[in-house]
C-alpha cells in the first residue's frame, strides 16, 4: 500500500506546473467559471500587481491556455481573457489529478 | 479543492449583485408591475384599455425583464467596468428558454386567476410573495449574499400580510409590487452607495 502511495506521489510530480503556480491557478480557476473576464476584474480578484498579472497572463497565452482580446463593451475599452478549449481541458485534467491524489491520500490515512 | 472552486464560483456570481444595480433594475420592474395592476384596477371593466391591459401582462413581464437587463448592462458599463472590472457568464440556451417559459407560465397563471371569481384572487399577493421569495432563496444560495435572503423573507411577509388583511386581488398585487419595489430600491441604493464609496474608477493603461 505504501508503494502504491509512493507511486501516486511521484505522479504528482508530473502535474501541470504552468497551472500549479498559485497565481496562475487563481487565474485559471476564475476563467473556468466565466465566459470571459477583463484585466481589471482578474487583478482585483487575484490581488496581483498589474505587471505580475500581465506576466502570468502572457505565460498562459503562450501555452495556448487562454485567449486575450482587446475590445470594447458599451464603448468601454477592455482587455478580455477567456480559456481556450485546450486550456479548459488542461484545467480539468489538473483538477482530476489533484482530486485523485487527495482521495487516495484520504484512503491511505 | 472543491470547496475553493465553489467559493471562486460563488464570488463570480456575486458580481451581478455587488453594485446593487440588479436590485435597482428589478425594483423598477416591480414599480412598473405595480402601476400596471393599479391601472388594471382603476380602468373600467370591458373597456378597450382594460382588454388591452389584460392581454398585455406577458408583454409587460417579458419586455420589462429584457429592458431591465439592458439597463443593468448600460449602467454597469458606466459604473462597474472601470471600478471592479467586467465578466460575462456562459449563456446556456436551455436556461433562457426555461426562464422565458417560466415567466410566461406565471403570467398565464395570474391572468387565469384574474379571470376567475373575485374570491379566489385574495391570495394572489401571498402566492406572488412565495414565488419571489423562492427566486430570492435560489439567488441567495448561489451567491451567498445575506440580503437576498432578507428580501425573500420580506417578500413572504408583504404578500402574506396583504392577503391576510383582505387586500387581495389586483389592488393587492399593485400594493405588493409597490412595496417590493421600495424594498429593492432601498437595498440596491444602499449597496450602490457602499460600492461607490469602497471602489474608484481605474483608467485603462496601454498594454493591458
PDB file of C-alpha atoms in Angstrom:
ATOM      1  CA  UNK A   1       0.000   0.000   0.000  1.00  0.00           C
ATOM      2  CA  UNK A   2       2.868   2.359   0.856  1.00  0.00           C
ATOM      3  CA  UNK A   3       4.393   1.516  -2.505  1.00  0.00           C
ATOM      4  CA  UNK A   4       1.129   2.437  -4.276  1.00  0.00           C
ATOM      5  CA  UNK A   5       1.032   5.732  -2.435  1.00  0.00           C
ATOM      6  CA  UNK A   6       4.657   6.453  -3.334  1.00  0.00           C
ATOM      7  CA  UNK A   7       3.859   5.797  -6.976  1.00  0.00           C
ATOM      8  CA  UNK A   8       0.902   8.151  -6.764  1.00  0.00           C
ATOM      9  CA  UNK A   9       3.024  10.800  -5.068  1.00  0.00           C
ATOM     10  CA  UNK A  10       5.589  10.515  -7.842  1.00  0.00           C
ATOM     11  CA  UNK A  11       2.844  11.003 -10.419  1.00  0.00           C
ATOM     12  CA  UNK A  12       2.071  14.303  -8.736  1.00  0.00           C
ATOM     13  CA  UNK A  13       5.487  15.482  -9.873  1.00  0.00           C
ATOM     14  CA  UNK A  14       4.027  15.416 -13.395  1.00  0.00           C
ATOM     15  CA  UNK A  15       1.278  17.892 -12.504  1.00  0.00           C
ATOM     16  CA  UNK A  16       0.930  20.760 -14.940  1.00  0.00           C
ATOM     17  CA  UNK A  17       3.327  23.259 -13.390  1.00  0.00           C
ATOM     18  CA  UNK A  18       2.043  26.064 -15.545  1.00  0.00           C
ATOM     19  CA  UNK A  19      -1.346  25.805 -13.851  1.00  0.00           C
ATOM     20  CA  UNK A  20       0.019  24.667 -10.484  1.00  0.00           C
ATOM     21  CA  UNK A  21       1.688  28.033  -9.756  1.00  0.00           C
ATOM     22  CA  UNK A  22      -0.644  29.769  -7.196  1.00  0.00           C
ATOM     23  CA  UNK A  23      -1.250  32.985  -9.148  1.00  0.00           C
ATOM     24  CA  UNK A  24      -1.931  31.191 -12.416  1.00  0.00           C
ATOM     25  CA  UNK A  25      -4.116  28.664 -10.620  1.00  0.00           C
ATOM     26  CA  UNK A  26      -6.257  31.560  -9.353  1.00  0.00           C
ATOM     27  CA  UNK A  27      -6.469  32.985 -12.870  1.00  0.00           C
ATOM     28  CA  UNK A  28      -7.408  29.642 -14.404  1.00  0.00           C
ATOM     29  CA  UNK A  29      -9.988  28.971 -11.671  1.00  0.00           C
ATOM     30  CA  UNK A  30     -11.698  32.322 -12.226  1.00  0.00           C
ATOM     31  CA  UNK A  31     -11.714  31.931 -16.006  1.00  0.00           C
ATOM     32  CA  UNK A  32     -13.064  28.389 -15.739  1.00  0.00           C
ATOM     33  CA  UNK A  33     -16.359  29.603 -14.262  1.00  0.00           C
ATOM     34  CA  UNK A  34     -16.930  32.570 -16.563  1.00  0.00           C
ATOM     35  CA  UNK A  35     -17.150  33.057 -20.299  1.00  0.00           C
ATOM     36  CA  UNK A  36     -14.637  35.900 -20.182  1.00  0.00           C
ATOM     37  CA  UNK A  37     -13.198  38.339 -17.668  1.00  0.00           C
ATOM     38  CA  UNK A  38     -11.323  41.565 -18.109  1.00  0.00           C
ATOM     39  CA  UNK A  39      -7.884  42.501 -16.791  1.00  0.00           C
ATOM     40  CA  UNK A  40      -9.223  44.725 -14.000  1.00  0.00           C
ATOM     41  CA  UNK A  41     -11.534  42.022 -12.646  1.00  0.00           C
ATOM     42  CA  UNK A  42      -8.696  39.480 -12.623  1.00  0.00           C
ATOM     43  CA  UNK A  43      -6.381  41.965 -10.940  1.00  0.00           C
ATOM     44  CA  UNK A  44      -8.875  42.706  -8.160  1.00  0.00           C
ATOM     45  CA  UNK A  45      -9.740  39.068  -7.565  1.00  0.00           C
ATOM     46  CA  UNK A  46      -6.151  37.783  -7.594  1.00  0.00           C
ATOM     47  CA  UNK A  47      -4.724  40.877  -5.827  1.00  0.00           C
ATOM     48  CA  UNK A  48      -1.691  40.731  -8.113  1.00  0.00           C
ATOM     49  CA  UNK A  49       0.066  43.854  -9.333  1.00  0.00           C
ATOM     50  CA  UNK A  50      -0.526  44.888 -12.944  1.00  0.00           C
ATOM     51  CA  UNK A  51       2.944  43.785 -14.020  1.00  0.00           C
ATOM     52  CA  UNK A  52       2.694  40.479 -12.225  1.00  0.00           C
ATOM     53  CA  UNK A  53      -0.716  39.713 -13.679  1.00  0.00           C
ATOM     54  CA  UNK A  54       0.418  40.688 -17.182  1.00  0.00           C
ATOM     55  CA  UNK A  55       3.360  38.347 -16.870  1.00  0.00           C
ATOM     56  CA  UNK A  56       1.230  35.382 -15.781  1.00  0.00           C
ATOM     57  CA  UNK A  57      -1.365  36.048 -18.479  1.00  0.00           C
ATOM     58  CA  UNK A  58       1.384  36.171 -21.092  1.00  0.00           C
ATOM     59  CA  UNK A  59       2.660  32.750 -19.980  1.00  0.00           C
ATOM     60  CA  UNK A  60      -0.803  31.245 -20.119  1.00  0.00           C
ATOM     61  CA  UNK A  61      -1.435  32.766 -23.530  1.00  0.00           C
ATOM     62  CA  UNK A  62       1.903  31.489 -24.796  1.00  0.00           C
ATOM     63  CA  UNK A  63       0.921  27.980 -23.700  1.00  0.00           C
ATOM     64  CA  UNK A  64      -2.369  28.329 -25.563  1.00  0.00           C
ATOM     65  CA  UNK A  65      -4.450  28.068 -22.394  1.00  0.00           C
ATOM     66  CA  UNK A  66      -6.070  31.483 -22.616  1.00  0.00           C
ATOM     67  CA  UNK A  67      -7.092  33.906 -25.318  1.00  0.00           C
ATOM     68  CA  UNK A  68      -6.568  37.646 -24.779  1.00  0.00           C
ATOM     69  CA  UNK A  69      -8.529  40.201 -26.749  1.00  0.00           C
ATOM     70  CA  UNK A  70      -8.539  43.985 -26.573  1.00  0.00           C
ATOM     71  CA  UNK A  71     -12.035  45.153 -27.398  1.00  0.00           C
ATOM     72  CA  UNK A  72     -14.936  47.373 -26.371  1.00  0.00           C
ATOM     73  CA  UNK A  73     -18.100  46.751 -24.365  1.00  0.00           C
ATOM     74  CA  UNK A  74     -20.640  49.577 -24.376  1.00  0.00           C
ATOM     75  CA  UNK A  75     -17.864  51.833 -25.713  1.00  0.00           C
ATOM     76  CA  UNK A  76     -15.579  50.995 -22.780  1.00  0.00           C
ATOM     77  CA  UNK A  77     -12.122  49.629 -23.774  1.00  0.00           C
ATOM     78  CA  UNK A  78     -11.469  46.268 -22.137  1.00  0.00           C
ATOM     79  CA  UNK A  79      -8.765  43.608 -22.206  1.00  0.00           C
ATOM     80  CA  UNK A  80     -10.715  40.370 -22.123  1.00  0.00           C
ATOM     81  CA  UNK A  81      -9.338  36.976 -21.164  1.00  0.00           C
ATOM     82  CA  UNK A  82     -11.016  33.635 -21.729  1.00  0.00           C
ATOM     83  CA  UNK A  83      -9.995  29.994 -21.547  1.00  0.00           C
ATOM     84  CA  UNK A  84      -9.297  28.225 -24.811  1.00  0.00           C
ATOM     85  CA  UNK A  85     -10.536  24.678 -25.359  1.00  0.00           C
ATOM     86  CA  UNK A  86      -7.067  23.311 -24.617  1.00  0.00           C
ATOM     87  CA  UNK A  87      -6.886  25.498 -21.514  1.00  0.00           C
ATOM     88  CA  UNK A  88     -10.193  24.169 -20.288  1.00  0.00           C
ATOM     89  CA  UNK A  89      -9.100  20.587 -20.932  1.00  0.00           C
ATOM     90  CA  UNK A  90      -5.774  21.177 -19.183  1.00  0.00           C
ATOM     91  CA  UNK A  91      -7.510  22.700 -16.161  1.00  0.00           C
ATOM     92  CA  UNK A  92      -9.980  19.824 -15.952  1.00  0.00           C
ATOM     93  CA  UNK A  93      -7.123  17.331 -16.169  1.00  0.00           C
ATOM     94  CA  UNK A  94      -5.248  19.222 -13.436  1.00  0.00           C
ATOM     95  CA  UNK A  95      -8.287  19.209 -11.138  1.00  0.00           C
ATOM     96  CA  UNK A  96      -8.885  15.496 -11.723  1.00  0.00           C
ATOM     97  CA  UNK A  97      -5.241  14.766 -10.976  1.00  0.00           C
ATOM     98  CA  UNK A  98      -5.392  16.627  -7.657  1.00  0.00           C
ATOM     99  CA  UNK A  99      -8.753  15.110  -6.779  1.00  0.00           C
ATOM    100  CA  UNK A 100      -7.388  11.622  -7.419  1.00  0.00           C
ATOM    101  CA  UNK A 101      -4.341  12.330  -5.266  1.00  0.00           C
ATOM    102  CA  UNK A 102      -6.405  13.750  -2.373  1.00  0.00           C
ATOM    103  CA  UNK A 103      -8.877  10.857  -2.465  1.00  0.00           C
ATOM    104  CA  UNK A 104      -6.068   8.300  -2.376  1.00  0.00           C
ATOM    105  CA  UNK A 105      -4.355  10.214   0.414  1.00  0.00           C
ATOM    106  CA  UNK A 106      -7.572  10.012   2.452  1.00  0.00           C
ATOM    107  CA  UNK A 107      -7.815   6.282   1.731  1.00  0.00           C
ATOM    108  CA  UNK A 108      -4.298   5.683   2.991  1.00  0.00           C
ATOM    109  CA  UNK A 109      -4.573   7.740   6.167  1.00  0.00           C
TER     110      UNK A 109
ATOM    111  CA  UNK B   1     -10.125  21.896  -3.512  1.00  0.00           C
ATOM    112  CA  UNK B   2     -13.759  21.543  -4.487  1.00  0.00           C
ATOM    113  CA  UNK B   3     -14.626  23.969  -1.699  1.00  0.00           C
ATOM    114  CA  UNK B   4     -12.149  26.575  -3.037  1.00  0.00           C
ATOM    115  CA  UNK B   5     -13.510  26.096  -6.532  1.00  0.00           C
ATOM    116  CA  UNK B   6     -17.080  26.595  -5.309  1.00  0.00           C
ATOM    117  CA  UNK B   7     -16.023  29.695  -3.355  1.00  0.00           C
ATOM    118  CA  UNK B   8     -14.489  31.168  -6.515  1.00  0.00           C
ATOM    119  CA  UNK B   9     -17.629  30.340  -8.444  1.00  0.00           C
ATOM    120  CA  UNK B  10     -19.758  31.985  -5.766  1.00  0.00           C
ATOM    121  CA  UNK B  11     -17.620  35.149  -5.826  1.00  0.00           C
ATOM    122  CA  UNK B  12     -18.063  35.466  -9.594  1.00  0.00           C
ATOM    123  CA  UNK B  13     -21.833  35.089  -9.221  1.00  0.00           C
ATOM    124  CA  UNK B  14     -21.786  37.908  -6.648  1.00  0.00           C
ATOM    125  CA  UNK B  15     -20.503  40.184  -9.423  1.00  0.00           C
ATOM    126  CA  UNK B  16     -24.067  40.844 -10.587  1.00  0.00           C
ATOM    127  CA  UNK B  17     -25.105  41.961  -7.098  1.00  0.00           C
ATOM    128  CA  UNK B  18     -22.031  43.753  -5.743  1.00  0.00           C
ATOM    129  CA  UNK B  19     -23.010  47.156  -7.091  1.00  0.00           C
ATOM    130  CA  UNK B  20     -26.751  46.989  -6.288  1.00  0.00           C
ATOM    131  CA  UNK B  21     -27.711  47.725  -9.887  1.00  0.00           C
ATOM    132  CA  UNK B  22     -29.548  44.432 -10.379  1.00  0.00           C
ATOM    133  CA  UNK B  23     -31.745  45.131  -7.353  1.00  0.00           C
ATOM    134  CA  UNK B  24     -32.454  48.684  -8.522  1.00  0.00           C
ATOM    135  CA  UNK B  25     -33.406  47.426 -12.002  1.00  0.00           C
ATOM    136  CA  UNK B  26     -35.617  44.701 -10.522  1.00  0.00           C
ATOM    137  CA  UNK B  27     -37.158  47.356  -8.278  1.00  0.00           C
ATOM    138  CA  UNK B  28     -38.008  49.490 -11.307  1.00  0.00           C
ATOM    139  CA  UNK B  29     -39.584  46.430 -12.940  1.00  0.00           C
ATOM    140  CA  UNK B  30     -41.680  45.868  -9.798  1.00  0.00           C
ATOM    141  CA  UNK B  31     -42.734  49.524  -9.870  1.00  0.00           C
ATOM    142  CA  UNK B  32     -43.906  49.098 -13.482  1.00  0.00           C
ATOM    143  CA  UNK B  33     -45.831  45.971 -12.431  1.00  0.00           C
ATOM    144  CA  UNK B  34     -47.391  47.917  -9.548  1.00  0.00           C
ATOM    145  CA  UNK B  35     -48.510  50.689 -11.885  1.00  0.00           C
ATOM    146  CA  UNK B  36     -49.790  48.104 -14.379  1.00  0.00           C
ATOM    147  CA  UNK B  37     -52.000  46.386 -11.809  1.00  0.00           C
ATOM    148  CA  UNK B  38     -53.177  49.727 -10.449  1.00  0.00           C
ATOM    149  CA  UNK B  39     -54.153  50.799 -13.967  1.00  0.00           C
ATOM    150  CA  UNK B  40     -55.914  47.471 -14.420  1.00  0.00           C
ATOM    151  CA  UNK B  41     -57.880  48.057 -11.207  1.00  0.00           C
ATOM    152  CA  UNK B  42     -58.993  51.626 -11.947  1.00  0.00           C
ATOM    153  CA  UNK B  43     -59.786  51.044 -15.637  1.00  0.00           C
ATOM    154  CA  UNK B  44     -63.499  50.362 -16.293  1.00  0.00           C
ATOM    155  CA  UNK B  45     -64.161  46.676 -16.938  1.00  0.00           C
ATOM    156  CA  UNK B  46     -64.741  45.543 -20.518  1.00  0.00           C
ATOM    157  CA  UNK B  47     -63.317  48.821 -21.811  1.00  0.00           C
ATOM    158  CA  UNK B  48     -60.795  48.748 -24.662  1.00  0.00           C
ATOM    159  CA  UNK B  49     -57.990  49.782 -22.327  1.00  0.00           C
ATOM    160  CA  UNK B  50     -58.943  47.100 -19.813  1.00  0.00           C
ATOM    161  CA  UNK B  51     -58.890  44.425 -22.517  1.00  0.00           C
ATOM    162  CA  UNK B  52     -55.521  45.647 -23.775  1.00  0.00           C
ATOM    163  CA  UNK B  53     -54.087  45.646 -20.273  1.00  0.00           C
ATOM    164  CA  UNK B  54     -55.392  42.144 -19.612  1.00  0.00           C
ATOM    165  CA  UNK B  55     -53.806  40.881 -22.812  1.00  0.00           C
ATOM    166  CA  UNK B  56     -50.547  42.687 -22.225  1.00  0.00           C
ATOM    167  CA  UNK B  57     -49.408  41.093 -18.950  1.00  0.00           C
ATOM    168  CA  UNK B  58     -46.934  38.750 -20.626  1.00  0.00           C
ATOM    169  CA  UNK B  59     -45.554  41.600 -22.685  1.00  0.00           C
ATOM    170  CA  UNK B  60     -45.112  43.704 -19.567  1.00  0.00           C
ATOM    171  CA  UNK B  61     -43.228  40.930 -17.766  1.00  0.00           C
ATOM    172  CA  UNK B  62     -41.047  39.793 -20.662  1.00  0.00           C
ATOM    173  CA  UNK B  63     -40.495  43.267 -22.092  1.00  0.00           C
ATOM    174  CA  UNK B  64     -39.768  44.665 -18.650  1.00  0.00           C
ATOM    175  CA  UNK B  65     -37.271  41.887 -17.937  1.00  0.00           C
ATOM    176  CA  UNK B  66     -35.424  42.470 -21.215  1.00  0.00           C
ATOM    177  CA  UNK B  67     -35.361  46.243 -20.703  1.00  0.00           C
ATOM    178  CA  UNK B  68     -34.148  45.785 -17.126  1.00  0.00           C
ATOM    179  CA  UNK B  69     -31.298  43.618 -18.323  1.00  0.00           C
ATOM    180  CA  UNK B  70     -30.311  46.233 -20.888  1.00  0.00           C
ATOM    181  CA  UNK B  71     -30.500  48.942 -18.219  1.00  0.00           C
ATOM    182  CA  UNK B  72     -28.196  46.902 -15.979  1.00  0.00           C
ATOM    183  CA  UNK B  73     -25.654  46.378 -18.780  1.00  0.00           C
ATOM    184  CA  UNK B  74     -25.589  50.050 -19.771  1.00  0.00           C
ATOM    185  CA  UNK B  75     -25.291  51.241 -16.165  1.00  0.00           C
ATOM    186  CA  UNK B  76     -22.640  48.657 -15.356  1.00  0.00           C
ATOM    187  CA  UNK B  77     -20.616  49.911 -18.308  1.00  0.00           C
ATOM    188  CA  UNK B  78     -20.700  53.418 -16.841  1.00  0.00           C
ATOM    189  CA  UNK B  79     -20.104  52.498 -13.197  1.00  0.00           C
ATOM    190  CA  UNK B  80     -18.830  48.966 -12.693  1.00  0.00           C
ATOM    191  CA  UNK B  81     -16.468  48.109 -15.533  1.00  0.00           C
ATOM    192  CA  UNK B  82     -13.974  50.824 -14.567  1.00  0.00           C
ATOM    193  CA  UNK B  83     -14.184  50.078 -10.842  1.00  0.00           C
ATOM    194  CA  UNK B  84     -14.252  46.315 -10.412  1.00  0.00           C
ATOM    195  CA  UNK B  85     -13.980  45.071 -13.971  1.00  0.00           C
ATOM    196  CA  UNK B  86     -16.120  43.066 -16.352  1.00  0.00           C
ATOM    197  CA  UNK B  87     -17.111  39.433 -16.586  1.00  0.00           C
ATOM    198  CA  UNK B  88     -19.506  37.559 -18.806  1.00  0.00           C
ATOM    199  CA  UNK B  89     -21.147  34.323 -17.788  1.00  0.00           C
ATOM    200  CA  UNK B  90     -21.728  31.405 -20.120  1.00  0.00           C
ATOM    201  CA  UNK B  91     -25.223  31.742 -21.562  1.00  0.00           C
ATOM    202  CA  UNK B  92     -26.966  28.395 -21.610  1.00  0.00           C
ATOM    203  CA  UNK B  93     -29.578  28.393 -24.337  1.00  0.00           C
ATOM    204  CA  UNK B  94     -31.751  25.936 -22.438  1.00  0.00           C
ATOM    205  CA  UNK B  95     -31.622  28.245 -19.400  1.00  0.00           C
ATOM    206  CA  UNK B  96     -33.009  31.146 -21.408  1.00  0.00           C
ATOM    207  CA  UNK B  97     -35.890  29.076 -22.723  1.00  0.00           C
ATOM    208  CA  UNK B  98     -36.672  27.775 -19.240  1.00  0.00           C
ATOM    209  CA  UNK B  99     -36.686  31.322 -17.826  1.00  0.00           C
ATOM    210  CA  UNK B 100     -38.914  32.610 -20.639  1.00  0.00           C
ATOM    211  CA  UNK B 101     -41.329  29.685 -20.298  1.00  0.00           C
ATOM    212  CA  UNK B 102     -41.418  30.103 -16.525  1.00  0.00           C
ATOM    213  CA  UNK B 103     -42.189  33.825 -16.829  1.00  0.00           C
ATOM    214  CA  UNK B 104     -44.927  33.149 -19.376  1.00  0.00           C
ATOM    215  CA  UNK B 105     -46.338  30.351 -17.242  1.00  0.00           C
ATOM    216  CA  UNK B 106     -46.554  32.593 -14.203  1.00  0.00           C
ATOM    217  CA  UNK B 107     -48.144  35.368 -16.287  1.00  0.00           C
ATOM    218  CA  UNK B 108     -50.678  32.915 -17.711  1.00  0.00           C
ATOM    219  CA  UNK B 109     -51.497  31.623 -14.225  1.00  0.00           C
ATOM    220  CA  UNK B 110     -52.036  35.152 -12.886  1.00  0.00           C
ATOM    221  CA  UNK B 111     -54.152  36.127 -15.915  1.00  0.00           C
ATOM    222  CA  UNK B 112     -56.208  32.951 -15.485  1.00  0.00           C
ATOM    223  CA  UNK B 113     -56.784  33.670 -11.799  1.00  0.00           C
ATOM    224  CA  UNK B 114     -57.745  37.272 -12.559  1.00  0.00           C
ATOM    225  CA  UNK B 115     -60.372  35.994 -14.985  1.00  0.00           C
ATOM    226  CA  UNK B 116     -61.873  33.733 -12.244  1.00  0.00           C
ATOM    227  CA  UNK B 117     -64.239  34.552  -9.354  1.00  0.00           C
ATOM    228  CA  UNK B 118     -63.081  37.515  -7.236  1.00  0.00           C
ATOM    229  CA  UNK B 119     -62.945  35.343  -4.120  1.00  0.00           C
ATOM    230  CA  UNK B 120     -60.009  33.324  -5.394  1.00  0.00           C
ATOM    231  CA  UNK B 121     -57.941  36.413  -6.001  1.00  0.00           C
ATOM    232  CA  UNK B 122     -57.396  37.381  -2.359  1.00  0.00           C
ATOM    233  CA  UNK B 123     -54.396  35.030  -2.130  1.00  0.00           C
ATOM    234  CA  UNK B 124     -52.646  36.432  -5.204  1.00  0.00           C
ATOM    235  CA  UNK B 125     -50.257  38.665  -3.221  1.00  0.00           C
ATOM    236  CA  UNK B 126     -49.333  35.746  -0.960  1.00  0.00           C
ATOM    237  CA  UNK B 127     -48.748  33.408  -3.927  1.00  0.00           C
ATOM    238  CA  UNK B 128     -46.657  36.043  -5.687  1.00  0.00           C
ATOM    239  CA  UNK B 129     -44.725  36.646  -2.482  1.00  0.00           C
ATOM    240  CA  UNK B 130     -43.921  32.937  -2.251  1.00  0.00           C
ATOM    241  CA  UNK B 131     -42.733  32.782  -5.883  1.00  0.00           C
ATOM    242  CA  UNK B 132     -40.477  35.824  -5.496  1.00  0.00           C
ATOM    243  CA  UNK B 133     -39.195  34.540  -2.137  1.00  0.00           C
ATOM    244  CA  UNK B 134     -38.317  31.222  -3.782  1.00  0.00           C
ATOM    245  CA  UNK B 135     -36.397  33.041  -6.516  1.00  0.00           C
ATOM    246  CA  UNK B 136     -34.545  35.097  -3.879  1.00  0.00           C
ATOM    247  CA  UNK B 137     -33.726  31.922  -1.986  1.00  0.00           C
ATOM    248  CA  UNK B 138     -32.136  30.446  -5.122  1.00  0.00           C
ATOM    249  CA  UNK B 139     -30.117  33.612  -5.782  1.00  0.00           C
ATOM    250  CA  UNK B 140     -29.127  33.799  -2.125  1.00  0.00           C
ATOM    251  CA  UNK B 141     -27.907  30.199  -2.072  1.00  0.00           C
ATOM    252  CA  UNK B 142     -25.944  30.635  -5.294  1.00  0.00           C
ATOM    253  CA  UNK B 143     -24.292  33.916  -4.309  1.00  0.00           C
ATOM    254  CA  UNK B 144     -24.113  33.577  -0.522  1.00  0.00           C
ATOM    255  CA  UNK B 145     -25.449  37.123  -0.107  1.00  0.00           C
ATOM    256  CA  UNK B 146     -27.469  37.508   3.099  1.00  0.00           C
ATOM    257  CA  UNK B 147     -29.504  40.478   1.901  1.00  0.00           C
ATOM    258  CA  UNK B 148     -31.110  38.387  -0.851  1.00  0.00           C
ATOM    259  CA  UNK B 149     -32.440  36.018   1.816  1.00  0.00           C
ATOM    260  CA  UNK B 150     -33.766  39.049   3.721  1.00  0.00           C
ATOM    261  CA  UNK B 151     -35.519  40.353   0.605  1.00  0.00           C
ATOM    262  CA  UNK B 152     -37.087  36.913   0.174  1.00  0.00           C
ATOM    263  CA  UNK B 153     -38.359  36.953   3.774  1.00  0.00           C
ATOM    264  CA  UNK B 154     -39.797  40.446   3.286  1.00  0.00           C
ATOM    265  CA  UNK B 155     -41.493  39.275   0.084  1.00  0.00           C
ATOM    266  CA  UNK B 156     -43.201  36.488   2.051  1.00  0.00           C
ATOM    267  CA  UNK B 157     -44.255  38.855   4.826  1.00  0.00           C
ATOM    268  CA  UNK B 158     -45.578  41.572   2.497  1.00  0.00           C
ATOM    269  CA  UNK B 159     -47.521  39.140   0.310  1.00  0.00           C
ATOM    270  CA  UNK B 160     -48.897  37.240   3.271  1.00  0.00           C
ATOM    271  CA  UNK B 161     -49.878  40.386   5.166  1.00  0.00           C
ATOM    272  CA  UNK B 162     -51.727  41.870   2.193  1.00  0.00           C
ATOM    273  CA  UNK B 163     -53.677  38.672   1.645  1.00  0.00           C
ATOM    274  CA  UNK B 164     -54.479  38.191   5.337  1.00  0.00           C
ATOM    275  CA  UNK B 165     -55.859  41.718   5.809  1.00  0.00           C
ATOM    276  CA  UNK B 166     -58.073  41.163   2.764  1.00  0.00           C
ATOM    277  CA  UNK B 167     -56.305  43.472   0.331  1.00  0.00           C
ATOM    278  CA  UNK B 168     -56.121  40.766  -2.267  1.00  0.00           C
ATOM    279  CA  UNK B 169     -56.788  40.613  -5.982  1.00  0.00           C
ATOM    280  CA  UNK B 170     -55.458  43.215  -8.352  1.00  0.00           C
ATOM    281  CA  UNK B 171     -55.133  46.065  -5.866  1.00  0.00           C
ATOM    282  CA  UNK B 172     -53.260  43.721  -3.555  1.00  0.00           C
ATOM    283  CA  UNK B 173     -50.853  42.823  -6.344  1.00  0.00           C
ATOM    284  CA  UNK B 174     -50.314  46.501  -7.058  1.00  0.00           C
ATOM    285  CA  UNK B 175     -49.571  47.113  -3.372  1.00  0.00           C
ATOM    286  CA  UNK B 176     -47.298  44.066  -3.186  1.00  0.00           C
ATOM    287  CA  UNK B 177     -45.198  45.079  -6.185  1.00  0.00           C
ATOM    288  CA  UNK B 178     -45.080  48.660  -4.972  1.00  0.00           C
ATOM    289  CA  UNK B 179     -43.788  47.563  -1.564  1.00  0.00           C
ATOM    290  CA  UNK B 180     -41.294  45.175  -3.139  1.00  0.00           C
ATOM    291  CA  UNK B 181     -40.097  47.964  -5.431  1.00  0.00           C
ATOM    292  CA  UNK B 182     -39.427  50.065  -2.344  1.00  0.00           C
ATOM    293  CA  UNK B 183     -37.525  47.242  -0.636  1.00  0.00           C
ATOM    294  CA  UNK B 184     -35.420  46.512  -3.703  1.00  0.00           C
ATOM    295  CA  UNK B 185     -34.813  50.179  -4.400  1.00  0.00           C
ATOM    296  CA  UNK B 186     -33.578  50.798  -0.855  1.00  0.00           C
ATOM    297  CA  UNK B 187     -31.454  47.657  -0.816  1.00  0.00           C
ATOM    298  CA  UNK B 188     -29.970  48.451  -4.214  1.00  0.00           C
ATOM    299  CA  UNK B 189     -29.351  52.099  -3.369  1.00  0.00           C
ATOM    300  CA  UNK B 190     -27.553  51.254  -0.105  1.00  0.00           C
ATOM    301  CA  UNK B 191     -25.459  48.631  -1.868  1.00  0.00           C
ATOM    302  CA  UNK B 192     -24.603  51.028  -4.686  1.00  0.00           C
ATOM    303  CA  UNK B 193     -23.647  53.734  -2.205  1.00  0.00           C
ATOM    304  CA  UNK B 194     -21.340  51.354  -0.359  1.00  0.00           C
ATOM    305  CA  UNK B 195     -19.898  50.094  -3.648  1.00  0.00           C
ATOM    306  CA  UNK B 196     -19.116  53.601  -4.939  1.00  0.00           C
ATOM    307  CA  UNK B 197     -17.596  54.519  -1.585  1.00  0.00           C
ATOM    308  CA  UNK B 198     -15.370  51.428  -1.473  1.00  0.00           C
ATOM    309  CA  UNK B 199     -14.154  51.487  -5.076  1.00  0.00           C
ATOM    310  CA  UNK B 200     -12.758  54.010  -7.514  1.00  0.00           C
ATOM    311  CA  UNK B 201     -12.703  54.117 -11.283  1.00  0.00           C
ATOM    312  CA  UNK B 202      -9.494  52.879 -12.880  1.00  0.00           C
ATOM    313  CA  UNK B 203      -8.186  54.399 -16.070  1.00  0.00           C
ATOM    314  CA  UNK B 204      -7.148  51.796 -18.659  1.00  0.00           C
ATOM    315  CA  UNK B 205      -3.427  51.697 -19.406  1.00  0.00           C
ATOM    316  CA  UNK B 206      -1.633  50.708 -22.591  1.00  0.00           C
ATOM    317  CA  UNK B 207      -0.550  47.115 -22.758  1.00  0.00           C
ATOM    318  CA  UNK B 208      -3.303  45.713 -20.525  1.00  0.00           C
TER     319      UNK B 208
END
